[in-house]
């Protein structure tokens, strides 16, 4: 029988602590809420009152239930008030010495059978537990912010945590309506270990001026469906908190350079730029604590018109290729009003592409997203061809052929001979160096990367990739074209992976390494990232959709170019690809899809 928790104590009533108080009180459990001073208690009480009042205003909590919830909370100064509770959860700042002092005192105050838990997100639960005479009754219960909303709880057992304590806490999580994943005591646990390497990498991109803060955040939101961009998320977490977590993970996690805090983070913390809570971090906010971003000196200035910043006028577009991406790009340009010439290798391929475009447009009509007139007009703008010579008078060429450098270079050399001067030549490569393609021509200043995401008619993002030879006029033209297509264009340099793949695939690779080390299961890791971080898919779900072979190829390119040891492809990923387990397309990857 699981023990019955009738009363719990919460130590530390900041945002997280007050949220944990609300979780327990909402579920009918009496809470003793403890802080170091009366003023701190009042701040915690105000946080809880504000949260519950908002829930009432939104119709998510009845007034009577709110009043009952608040009545279950006993606000106290000092740890002595916790003498009779069944469980204590500590939620004070992430400093080991502070937590150890609190646990030593809790060990003295609390009844012998009480469970002592820490909400730490990065420190060693084991090191905290040894400050007590009951390390077998110490456990990590890591809630995610905001605790009343987020469904995930990481239950962290040490090597000495009693099995019945783990079982009792798991049962408690279920009673609270939470999904728990039980793991051992390792730096960062699941979610932070995967999240903070990605956040740190995003900061390094910004620090090196590879891309703007707005473009980095837009790329990850629109390209991956994430709820927030990485720099906005750093501001929400707090740069001081992020620094402490990264520094702890670096020191405890084998000194992986990917967790060594980027110098800019420490500089910003020292300067008091802590994010939302201080009113300024990577972005500037209306006031401290506000989520409202206001313009500052780094906010990009929008030009008065599409051609105001030197962009060339584009009316006729050539699209070369016959695959899924080429088909989608033809549809995107035709629907946006451009005259399109589709070039494939032969009439048979042209007929297939034409049929695919018609099918997609017809689906739009059936779904009510496109009128029959607009469909017919879009099809009427497309000319189908099997020869590159028909591109002699276009204003823009978009190449979407196979991802092989030799093929692309040969094509661009041909386009260089055929196309008129001033034409923008764009490649949709997702992994090859754009400069290598550009230098196959005598006009590298006119070459740019336009990396559309699949499916092109739906995905709102385009990465605009500038080489060191791309002219300002060509970049401006690419930005204007993306805007005319109704897409968000983000500008970055010509580096392996660009923005999205360079941030996404090392995170996926880290997840594979975590599974390979038997730290957790694929299901629990997926749960952790979906429920703890709000990701639309877990890493293993996404890997199976993308294809393990594709993922491995991208990870190899990143490792080859950046030579970062942490980017080396996980051996498990290589073994699965060798075995033919490529994901959904082969029926099996990290999961067996033949049984579904």
Coordinates of C-alpha atoms in Angstrom, one line a residue:
X1 CA 0.0 0.0 0.0
X2 CA 1.3 3.5 -1.0
X3 CA 1.5 5.8 2.0
X4 CA -1.2 8.5 2.3
X5 CA 0.1 12.1 2.0
X6 CA -2.3 14.2 4.0
X7 CA 0.0 17.2 4.5
X8 CA 3.1 18.4 2.6
X9 CA 5.5 21.3 3.2
X10 CA 7.0 23.5 0.5
X11 CA 10.2 25.4 1.3
X12 CA 10.8 28.5 -0.9
X13 CA 7.8 30.4 -2.4
X14 CA 9.2 32.0 -5.5
X15 CA 7.5 31.3 -8.9
X16 CA 8.2 27.6 -8.8
X17 CA 7.5 27.1 -5.1
X18 CA 4.2 29.0 -5.2
X19 CA 3.3 26.9 -8.2
X20 CA 4.0 23.7 -6.4
X21 CA 1.9 24.9 -3.4
X22 CA -1.0 25.5 -5.9
X23 CA -0.6 22.0 -7.4
X24 CA -1.0 20.2 -4.0
X25 CA -3.7 22.5 -2.7
X26 CA -5.8 22.1 -5.9
X27 CA -5.7 18.4 -5.3
X28 CA -7.1 18.5 -1.7
X29 CA -3.8 18.2 0.1
X30 CA -3.0 20.5 3.1
X31 CA 0.2 22.6 2.5
X32 CA 2.5 24.3 4.9
X33 CA 4.2 27.0 2.8
X34 CA 7.5 28.2 4.4
X35 CA 9.8 31.1 3.6
X36 CA 12.7 32.8 5.4
X37 CA 10.8 36.1 6.3
X38 CA 7.3 37.5 6.5
X39 CA 7.9 39.7 3.4
X40 CA 8.9 36.6 1.4
X41 CA 5.8 34.8 2.7
X42 CA 3.6 37.7 1.5
X43 CA 5.3 37.6 -2.0
X44 CA 4.5 33.9 -2.2
X45 CA 0.9 34.4 -1.1
X46 CA 0.5 37.2 -3.7
X47 CA 1.9 34.9 -6.4
X48 CA -0.6 32.1 -5.5
X49 CA -3.5 34.6 -5.2
X50 CA -2.7 36.1 -8.6
X51 CA -2.5 32.7 -10.2
X52 CA -5.8 31.4 -8.8
X53 CA -7.6 34.7 -9.5
X54 CA -6.5 34.4 -13.2
X55 CA -7.8 30.9 -13.3
X56 CA -11.2 32.1 -11.9
X57 CA -11.3 34.9 -14.5
X58 CA -10.6 32.4 -17.3
X59 CA -13.4 30.1 -16.1
X60 CA -10.9 27.3 -15.2
X61 CA -11.6 27.4 -11.5
X62 CA -14.8 28.1 -9.6
X63 CA -14.7 30.8 -6.9
X64 CA -15.7 28.3 -4.2
X65 CA -12.9 26.0 -5.3
X66 CA -10.4 28.8 -5.2
X67 CA -11.4 29.8 -1.7
X68 CA -11.2 26.1 -0.6
X69 CA -7.7 25.9 -2.2
X70 CA -6.4 29.0 -0.4
X71 CA -7.8 27.7 2.9
X72 CA -5.7 24.6 2.6
X73 CA -2.5 26.6 2.7
X74 CA -0.8 27.5 6.0
X75 CA 1.7 30.3 5.5
X76 CA 4.7 30.2 7.9
X77 CA 8.1 31.7 8.5
X78 CA 10.8 29.2 9.4
X79 CA 11.3 25.4 9.0
X80 CA 10.1 24.5 12.4
X81 CA 6.5 24.7 11.1
X82 CA 7.2 21.5 9.1
X83 CA 7.5 19.1 12.1
X84 CA 4.4 17.1 11.3
X85 CA 4.1 17.0 7.5
X86 CA 4.4 13.7 5.5
X87 CA 6.5 15.2 2.7
X88 CA 8.7 18.3 2.2
X89 CA 9.6 19.7 -1.2
X90 CA 12.4 22.3 -1.3
X91 CA 12.3 24.9 -4.1
X92 CA 15.0 27.4 -3.2
X93 CA 17.6 28.8 -5.6
X94 CA 20.0 26.4 -7.3
X95 CA 22.9 26.6 -4.8
X96 CA 24.2 23.3 -3.4
X97 CA 25.4 24.7 -0.1
X98 CA 22.1 26.4 0.6
X99 CA 20.1 23.3 -0.2
X100 CA 22.4 21.1 2.0
X101 CA 21.9 23.5 4.9
X102 CA 18.1 23.4 4.5
X103 CA 18.1 19.5 4.3
X104 CA 20.3 19.2 7.4
X105 CA 17.7 21.4 9.2
X106 CA 14.7 19.5 7.7
X107 CA 16.3 16.2 8.9
X108 CA 16.3 17.7 12.5
X109 CA 12.8 19.1 12.3
X110 CA 10.7 16.6 10.4
X111 CA 9.3 13.4 11.7
X112 CA 11.4 10.3 11.1
X113 CA 9.1 8.8 8.4
X114 CA 8.8 12.0 6.4
X115 CA 10.1 12.0 2.8
X116 CA 12.4 14.9 2.0
X117 CA 12.4 16.0 -1.7
X118 CA 14.2 18.6 -3.8
X119 CA 12.9 20.3 -6.9
X120 CA 16.4 20.9 -8.2
X121 CA 16.7 20.9 -11.9
X122 CA 20.5 20.3 -12.2
X123 CA 22.2 19.7 -8.8
X124 CA 23.1 16.3 -7.5
X125 CA 20.2 14.9 -5.4
X126 CA 22.8 12.5 -3.9
X127 CA 25.0 15.4 -2.7
X128 CA 21.9 17.0 -1.2
X129 CA 20.8 13.8 0.5
X130 CA 24.1 13.2 2.4
X131 CA 23.4 16.3 4.4
X132 CA 20.8 14.2 6.2
X133 CA 20.8 11.1 8.4
X134 CA 18.1 9.6 6.1
X135 CA 19.5 9.7 2.6
X136 CA 17.3 6.6 1.7
X137 CA 14.2 8.9 2.2
X138 CA 15.6 11.7 0.0
X139 CA 14.3 12.0 -3.6
X140 CA 14.1 14.5 -6.4
X141 CA 10.7 15.7 -7.5
X142 CA 11.4 18.1 -10.4
X143 CA 8.3 20.1 -11.5
X144 CA 8.3 22.2 -14.6
X145 CA 7.3 25.9 -14.8
X146 CA 4.5 26.8 -14.5
X147 CA 3.9 23.9 -12.2
X148 CA 0.0 24.0 -12.2
X149 CA 0.0 23.8 -16.0
X150 CA 3.0 21.5 -17.0
X151 CA 2.1 17.8 -16.9
X152 CA 5.6 16.4 -16.4
X153 CA 7.4 15.6 -13.2
X154 CA 10.9 14.0 -13.2
X155 CA 11.2 11.6 -10.2
X156 CA 14.9 11.4 -9.5
X157 CA 16.2 8.5 -7.4
X158 CA 19.7 8.2 -6.0
X159 CA 21.6 5.0 -5.5
X160 CA 20.3 4.8 -1.9
X161 CA 16.7 6.0 -2.3
X162 CA 14.4 3.4 -0.9
X163 CA 12.2 1.6 -3.5
X164 CA 9.1 2.2 -1.5
X165 CA 9.8 6.0 -1.4
X166 CA 10.1 6.0 -5.2
X167 CA 6.8 4.0 -5.5
X168 CA 5.0 6.3 -3.0
X169 CA 6.1 9.4 -4.9
X170 CA 5.1 7.9 -8.3
X171 CA 1.6 7.2 -6.8
X172 CA 1.5 10.8 -5.5
X173 CA 2.3 12.2 -9.0
X174 CA -0.6 10.2 -10.4
X175 CA -2.9 11.6 -7.8
X176 CA -1.8 15.1 -8.8
X177 CA -2.7 14.4 -12.4
X178 CA 1.0 14.5 -13.5
X179 CA 2.9 12.2 -15.8
X180 CA 6.1 11.1 -14.1
X181 CA 9.3 9.7 -15.5
X182 CA 11.6 8.0 -13.0
X183 CA 15.3 8.4 -13.6
X184 CA 18.6 8.2 -11.8
X185 CA 20.6 11.1 -10.5
X186 CA 22.5 12.5 -13.5
X187 CA 23.3 16.2 -14.4
X188 CA 20.3 17.8 -16.0
X189 CA 18.1 14.7 -15.7
X190 CA 16.3 14.3 -19.1
X191 CA 14.7 17.6 -20.1
X192 CA 17.4 20.0 -19.0
X193 CA 20.2 17.8 -20.3
X194 CA 18.6 17.9 -23.7
X195 CA 17.3 21.5 -23.6
X196 CA 20.2 23.5 -22.3
X197 CA 22.8 22.2 -24.8
X198 CA 20.4 23.5 -27.5
X199 CA 19.9 26.8 -25.7
X200 CA 23.6 27.3 -25.2
X201 CA 24.2 26.6 -28.9
X202 CA 21.6 29.2 -29.9
X203 CA 23.3 31.8 -27.7
X204 CA 26.6 31.0 -29.4
X205 CA 25.0 31.6 -32.8
X206 CA 23.8 35.0 -31.6
X207 CA 27.1 35.8 -30.0
X208 CA 29.0 35.2 -33.2
X209 CA 26.5 37.3 -35.2
X210 CA 25.6 34.3 -37.3
X211 CA 22.0 35.4 -37.2
X212 CA 19.8 38.0 -35.4
X213 CA 17.9 37.1 -32.2
X214 CA 14.6 37.5 -34.1
X215 CA 15.7 35.2 -36.9
X216 CA 17.1 32.5 -34.6
X217 CA 13.8 32.5 -32.6
X218 CA 11.6 32.6 -35.7
X219 CA 13.5 29.8 -37.3
X220 CA 12.9 27.4 -34.4
X221 CA 9.3 28.3 -33.9
X222 CA 8.3 28.2 -37.5
X223 CA 10.7 25.5 -38.7
X224 CA 10.2 23.1 -35.7
X225 CA 6.9 24.1 -34.3
X226 CA 8.4 25.0 -30.9
X227 CA 6.3 27.1 -28.5
X228 CA 9.1 29.6 -28.1
X229 CA 12.4 30.5 -29.7
X230 CA 15.5 29.7 -27.7
X231 CA 16.5 33.2 -26.9
X232 CA 13.0 34.2 -25.8
X233 CA 13.0 31.0 -23.7
X234 CA 16.3 32.0 -22.1
X235 CA 14.8 35.3 -21.1
X236 CA 11.8 33.5 -19.6
X237 CA 14.0 31.1 -17.6
X238 CA 16.3 33.8 -16.5
X239 CA 19.9 34.1 -17.7
X240 CA 21.2 33.7 -14.1
X241 CA 19.3 30.5 -13.7
X242 CA 20.4 29.3 -17.1
X243 CA 24.0 30.0 -16.3
X244 CA 23.8 28.1 -13.0
X245 CA 22.2 25.1 -14.7
X246 CA 24.7 25.1 -17.6
X247 CA 27.7 25.5 -15.2
X248 CA 26.5 22.7 -13.0
X249 CA 25.9 20.4 -16.0
X250 CA 29.3 21.1 -17.4
X251 CA 31.0 20.4 -14.1
X252 CA 28.9 17.3 -13.2
X253 CA 28.3 15.9 -16.7
X254 CA 31.8 15.1 -17.9
X255 CA 32.8 18.6 -19.0
X256 CA 31.1 18.5 -22.3
X257 CA 32.0 21.7 -24.1
X258 CA 28.4 22.1 -25.3
X259 CA 27.3 22.7 -21.7
X260 CA 30.1 25.2 -21.0
X261 CA 28.2 28.5 -20.7
X262 CA 28.8 30.7 -23.7
X263 CA 30.8 33.8 -22.4
X264 CA 28.0 36.2 -23.4
X265 CA 25.6 34.6 -20.8
X266 CA 28.0 35.4 -17.9
X267 CA 28.6 38.9 -19.3
X268 CA 24.8 39.6 -19.5
X269 CA 24.3 38.2 -15.9
X270 CA 27.1 40.4 -14.6
X271 CA 25.5 43.4 -16.4
X272 CA 22.1 42.6 -14.7
X273 CA 20.5 41.6 -18.0
X274 CA 18.7 38.6 -16.6
X275 CA 15.7 38.4 -19.0
X276 CA 12.0 39.1 -18.3
X277 CA 12.5 39.4 -14.5
X278 CA 14.9 42.3 -14.9
X279 CA 13.1 43.8 -17.9
X280 CA 16.0 43.2 -20.3
X281 CA 17.8 40.1 -21.5
X282 CA 18.2 39.2 -25.2
X283 CA 15.1 41.3 -25.7
X284 CA 13.8 44.4 -23.9
X285 CA 10.5 44.2 -22.0
X286 CA 7.9 46.8 -21.1
X287 CA 8.9 46.5 -17.4
X288 CA 10.5 44.0 -15.1
X289 CA 8.4 40.8 -15.0
X290 CA 6.4 41.7 -18.1
X291 CA 6.2 39.3 -21.1
X292 CA 5.6 42.3 -23.5
X293 CA 8.6 42.8 -25.8
X294 CA 9.2 46.5 -26.8
X295 CA 11.5 47.8 -29.5
X296 CA 15.1 48.6 -28.7
X297 CA 18.3 49.5 -30.5
X298 CA 18.6 45.9 -31.9
X299 CA 15.1 45.7 -33.3
X300 CA 15.2 45.4 -37.1
X301 CA 13.9 48.3 -39.1
X302 CA 11.3 47.3 -41.7
X303 CA 11.6 49.1 -45.0
X304 CA 8.8 51.0 -46.6
X305 CA 8.3 48.6 -49.6
X306 CA 9.4 45.3 -51.1
X307 CA 11.9 47.1 -53.4
X308 CA 12.9 49.9 -51.0
X309 CA 16.2 48.2 -49.9
X310 CA 17.6 47.5 -53.4
X311 CA 15.8 44.3 -54.3
X312 CA 15.4 43.5 -58.0
X313 CA 12.0 43.1 -59.5
X314 CA 11.0 39.4 -60.0
X315 CA 8.2 38.5 -62.3
X316 CA 9.2 35.2 -63.9
X317 CA 10.6 32.3 -61.9
X318 CA 12.3 29.1 -63.1
X319 CA 12.2 26.0 -60.9
X320 CA 14.4 23.0 -61.7
X321 CA 13.7 19.6 -60.2
X322 CA 10.9 17.0 -60.1
X323 CA 10.8 15.8 -56.5
X324 CA 8.5 16.6 -53.6
X325 CA 10.3 19.9 -52.8
X326 CA 10.3 21.1 -56.4
X327 CA 6.6 20.3 -56.7
X328 CA 5.7 22.3 -53.5
X329 CA 7.9 25.3 -54.5
X330 CA 6.1 25.4 -58.0
X331 CA 2.8 25.6 -56.2
X332 CA 4.0 28.3 -53.8
X333 CA 5.2 30.6 -56.5
X334 CA 2.2 30.0 -58.8
X335 CA -0.3 30.7 -56.1
X336 CA 1.6 33.9 -55.2
X337 CA 1.1 35.2 -58.7
X338 CA 4.5 34.6 -60.3
X339 CA 4.9 33.2 -63.8
X340 CA 6.6 29.9 -63.4
X341 CA 8.7 27.7 -65.7
X342 CA 9.1 24.2 -64.4
X343 CA 12.1 22.3 -65.8
X344 CA 12.5 18.6 -65.4
X345 CA 14.6 15.8 -67.1
X346 CA 12.0 14.8 -69.7
X347 CA 8.4 15.0 -70.6
X348 CA 7.4 12.0 -68.4
X349 CA 8.7 13.7 -65.3
X350 CA 7.1 17.0 -66.2
X351 CA 3.7 15.2 -66.5
X352 CA 4.2 13.7 -63.1
X353 CA 5.1 17.0 -61.5
X354 CA 2.1 18.7 -63.2
X355 CA -0.2 16.0 -61.9
X356 CA 1.2 16.4 -58.4
X357 CA 0.7 20.1 -58.4
X358 CA -2.9 19.7 -59.7
X359 CA -3.6 17.2 -57.0
X360 CA -2.3 19.5 -54.2
X361 CA -4.2 22.5 -55.6
X362 CA -7.4 20.4 -55.8
X363 CA -7.0 19.4 -52.1
X364 CA -6.9 23.1 -51.3
X365 CA -10.2 23.6 -53.1
X366 CA -11.8 20.7 -51.4
X367 CA -10.7 22.0 -48.0
X368 CA -12.1 25.5 -48.8
X369 CA -8.6 27.1 -48.7
X370 CA -8.6 27.9 -52.4
X371 CA -11.3 28.9 -54.9
X372 CA -11.6 27.1 -58.2
X373 CA -10.8 30.3 -60.0
X374 CA -7.5 30.8 -58.0
X375 CA -6.6 27.1 -58.7
X376 CA -7.1 27.5 -62.4
X377 CA -5.2 30.8 -62.4
X378 CA -2.3 29.3 -60.5
X379 CA -2.1 26.3 -63.0
X380 CA -2.4 28.8 -65.9
X381 CA 0.8 30.5 -64.7
X382 CA 3.0 27.4 -65.0
X383 CA 4.8 26.4 -68.2
X384 CA 6.1 22.8 -68.2
X385 CA 9.5 22.2 -69.9
X386 CA 12.2 19.6 -70.2
X387 CA 15.0 21.9 -71.3
X388 CA 17.0 24.5 -69.3
X389 CA 17.2 26.8 -72.4
X390 CA 13.7 27.9 -71.5
X391 CA 15.1 29.7 -68.5
X392 CA 16.9 32.3 -70.7
X393 CA 14.6 35.1 -69.7
X394 CA 13.6 34.3 -66.1
X395 CA 14.4 36.7 -63.2
X396 CA 15.0 34.0 -60.6
X397 CA 15.9 30.3 -60.7
X398 CA 15.3 28.0 -57.8
X399 CA 17.2 24.7 -57.9
X400 CA 15.6 21.8 -56.1
X401 CA 17.4 18.7 -57.5
X402 CA 19.0 15.8 -55.7
X403 CA 21.3 16.7 -52.7
X404 CA 24.6 15.9 -54.5
X405 CA 27.2 18.6 -54.8
X406 CA 28.5 17.4 -58.2
X407 CA 25.0 17.5 -59.7
X408 CA 24.2 20.9 -58.3
X409 CA 27.5 22.4 -59.5
X410 CA 27.0 21.0 -63.0
X411 CA 23.5 22.5 -63.1
X412 CA 24.7 25.9 -61.9
X413 CA 27.5 26.0 -64.5
X414 CA 24.8 25.4 -67.2
X415 CA 22.5 28.1 -65.7
X416 CA 25.4 30.5 -65.7
X417 CA 25.7 30.1 -69.5
X418 CA 21.9 30.2 -70.2
X419 CA 20.5 32.8 -67.9
X420 CA 20.5 36.6 -68.6
X421 CA 22.7 38.9 -66.5
X422 CA 21.2 40.0 -63.1
X423 CA 19.3 36.8 -62.5
X424 CA 19.2 35.5 -58.9
X425 CA 20.3 31.9 -58.8
X426 CA 19.0 30.1 -55.7
X427 CA 19.7 26.6 -54.3
X428 CA 17.3 24.8 -51.9
X429 CA 20.1 22.7 -50.4
X430 CA 19.6 21.9 -46.7
X431 CA 23.1 20.7 -46.0
X432 CA 25.6 21.4 -48.8
X433 CA 27.9 24.6 -48.8
X434 CA 26.2 27.2 -50.9
X435 CA 29.6 28.8 -51.8
X436 CA 30.6 25.5 -53.6
X437 CA 27.6 25.8 -55.8
X438 CA 28.1 29.6 -56.3
X439 CA 31.7 29.1 -57.4
X440 CA 30.6 26.8 -60.3
X441 CA 29.3 30.1 -61.9
X442 CA 31.0 33.3 -63.0
X443 CA 28.5 35.2 -61.0
X444 CA 28.8 34.1 -57.3
X445 CA 27.4 37.5 -56.1
X446 CA 24.0 36.5 -57.6
X447 CA 23.8 33.1 -55.9
X448 CA 21.9 32.6 -52.6
X449 CA 20.4 29.7 -50.6
X450 CA 16.6 29.5 -50.3
X451 CA 16.0 26.6 -48.0
X452 CA 12.3 25.9 -48.0
X453 CA 10.9 23.4 -45.5
X454 CA 8.7 20.4 -46.4
X455 CA 5.9 20.6 -47.2
X456 CA 6.7 23.9 -48.9
X457 CA 3.1 25.1 -49.4
X458 CA 2.4 24.8 -45.7
X459 CA 5.6 25.5 -43.8
X460 CA 6.0 29.3 -43.3
X461 CA 9.8 29.4 -43.0
X462 CA 12.5 29.9 -45.6
X463 CA 16.2 30.1 -44.6
X464 CA 18.0 32.7 -46.7
X465 CA 21.6 31.6 -46.8
X466 CA 24.2 34.3 -47.7
X467 CA 27.7 33.3 -48.8
X468 CA 30.7 35.6 -48.4
X469 CA 30.2 36.4 -52.1
X470 CA 26.5 37.0 -52.1
X471 CA 25.7 40.7 -52.9
X472 CA 23.5 42.9 -50.7
X473 CA 21.2 43.3 -53.7
X474 CA 20.8 39.5 -54.1
X475 CA 20.0 39.1 -50.3
X476 CA 17.5 41.9 -50.5
X477 CA 15.8 40.3 -53.5
X478 CA 15.6 37.0 -51.6
X479 CA 14.0 38.7 -48.6
X480 CA 11.5 40.5 -50.8
X481 CA 10.6 37.3 -52.6
X482 CA 10.0 35.4 -49.3
X483 CA 7.7 38.3 -48.2
X484 CA 5.8 38.2 -51.4
X485 CA 5.3 34.4 -51.0
X486 CA 3.8 35.1 -47.5
X487 CA 6.8 33.3 -45.9
X488 CA 9.1 34.4 -43.1
X489 CA 12.6 34.6 -44.4
X490 CA 15.4 34.3 -41.9
X491 CA 18.9 35.3 -42.9
X492 CA 22.0 33.4 -41.9
X493 CA 25.5 32.6 -43.1
X494 CA 26.7 29.7 -45.2
X495 CA 27.5 27.2 -42.5
X496 CA 26.5 23.5 -42.2
X497 CA 22.9 23.1 -41.0
X498 CA 22.1 26.8 -41.3
X499 CA 20.0 27.7 -38.3
X500 CA 17.3 25.0 -37.9
X501 CA 19.3 21.9 -38.6
X502 CA 22.3 23.1 -36.8
X503 CA 20.3 23.5 -33.6
X504 CA 17.9 20.6 -34.0
X505 CA 20.0 17.7 -34.9
X506 CA 22.6 17.9 -32.1
X507 CA 19.7 17.9 -29.7
X508 CA 18.3 14.7 -31.4
X509 CA 21.8 13.2 -31.3
X510 CA 22.0 13.9 -27.6
X511 CA 18.7 12.1 -27.1
X512 CA 20.1 9.0 -28.9
X513 CA 23.2 9.1 -26.7
X514 CA 21.0 9.3 -23.6
X515 CA 19.0 6.2 -24.8
X516 CA 22.3 4.4 -25.7
X517 CA 23.6 5.0 -22.2
X518 CA 20.4 3.3 -20.8
X519 CA 19.6 6.4 -18.8
X520 CA 16.0 6.3 -19.8
X521 CA 13.6 4.8 -22.3
X522 CA 12.6 6.3 -25.7
X523 CA 9.1 6.7 -24.4
X524 CA 10.1 8.6 -21.3
X525 CA 12.5 10.8 -23.1
X526 CA 9.7 11.7 -25.6
X527 CA 7.3 12.3 -22.7
X528 CA 9.9 14.6 -21.1
X529 CA 10.4 16.8 -24.1
X530 CA 6.7 17.0 -25.0
X531 CA 5.3 17.5 -21.6
X532 CA 8.2 19.3 -19.9
X533 CA 9.2 21.6 -22.8
X534 CA 6.1 21.7 -24.9
X535 CA 7.7 20.2 -28.0
X536 CA 5.2 19.0 -30.6
X537 CA 7.0 15.7 -31.0
X538 CA 9.5 13.8 -28.8
X539 CA 13.1 13.3 -30.3
X540 CA 12.5 9.7 -31.2
X541 CA 9.2 10.3 -32.8
X542 CA 10.8 13.0 -34.9
X543 CA 13.8 10.9 -35.8
X544 CA 11.5 8.2 -37.1
X545 CA 9.6 10.7 -39.2
X546 CA 12.7 12.5 -40.6
X547 CA 14.5 9.2 -41.3
X548 CA 17.4 7.9 -39.4
X549 CA 19.6 7.9 -42.5
X550 CA 18.8 11.6 -43.3
X551 CA 19.4 12.5 -39.6
X552 CA 22.8 10.7 -39.6
X553 CA 23.9 12.4 -42.9
X554 CA 23.1 15.8 -41.4
X555 CA 24.8 15.0 -38.1
X556 CA 27.9 13.8 -40.0
X557 CA 28.0 17.1 -42.0
X558 CA 27.8 19.2 -38.8
X559 CA 30.5 17.2 -37.1
X560 CA 32.8 17.3 -40.2
X561 CA 32.5 21.1 -40.5
X562 CA 32.4 22.2 -36.8
X563 CA 34.7 19.4 -35.4
X564 CA 32.9 19.7 -32.1
X565 CA 33.4 16.4 -30.2
X566 CA 29.8 16.6 -28.8
X567 CA 28.5 16.6 -32.4
X568 CA 30.0 13.2 -33.2
X569 CA 27.0 10.9 -34.4
X570 CA 25.8 8.6 -31.7
X571 CA 27.0 5.0 -32.5
X572 CA 23.5 3.7 -31.9
X573 CA 22.2 5.9 -34.7
X574 CA 24.9 4.6 -37.0
X575 CA 24.1 1.0 -36.1
X576 CA 20.4 1.4 -36.7
X577 CA 21.0 2.9 -40.1
X578 CA 23.5 0.1 -41.0
X579 CA 20.8 -2.4 -40.0
X580 CA 18.3 -0.8 -42.3
X581 CA 16.1 0.6 -39.5
X582 CA 15.5 4.0 -41.0
X583 CA 12.2 5.0 -39.3
X584 CA 8.7 5.1 -40.6
X585 CA 9.7 4.7 -44.3
X586 CA 11.3 1.3 -43.6
X587 CA 8.7 0.2 -41.0
X588 CA 11.2 0.3 -38.2
X589 CA 13.4 2.8 -36.5
X590 CA 13.5 3.6 -32.8
X591 CA 10.0 2.1 -32.8
X592 CA 8.3 -0.7 -34.8
X593 CA 5.8 0.9 -37.1
X594 CA 4.7 -2.3 -38.8
X595 CA 2.4 -3.1 -35.8
X596 CA 0.5 0.2 -36.1

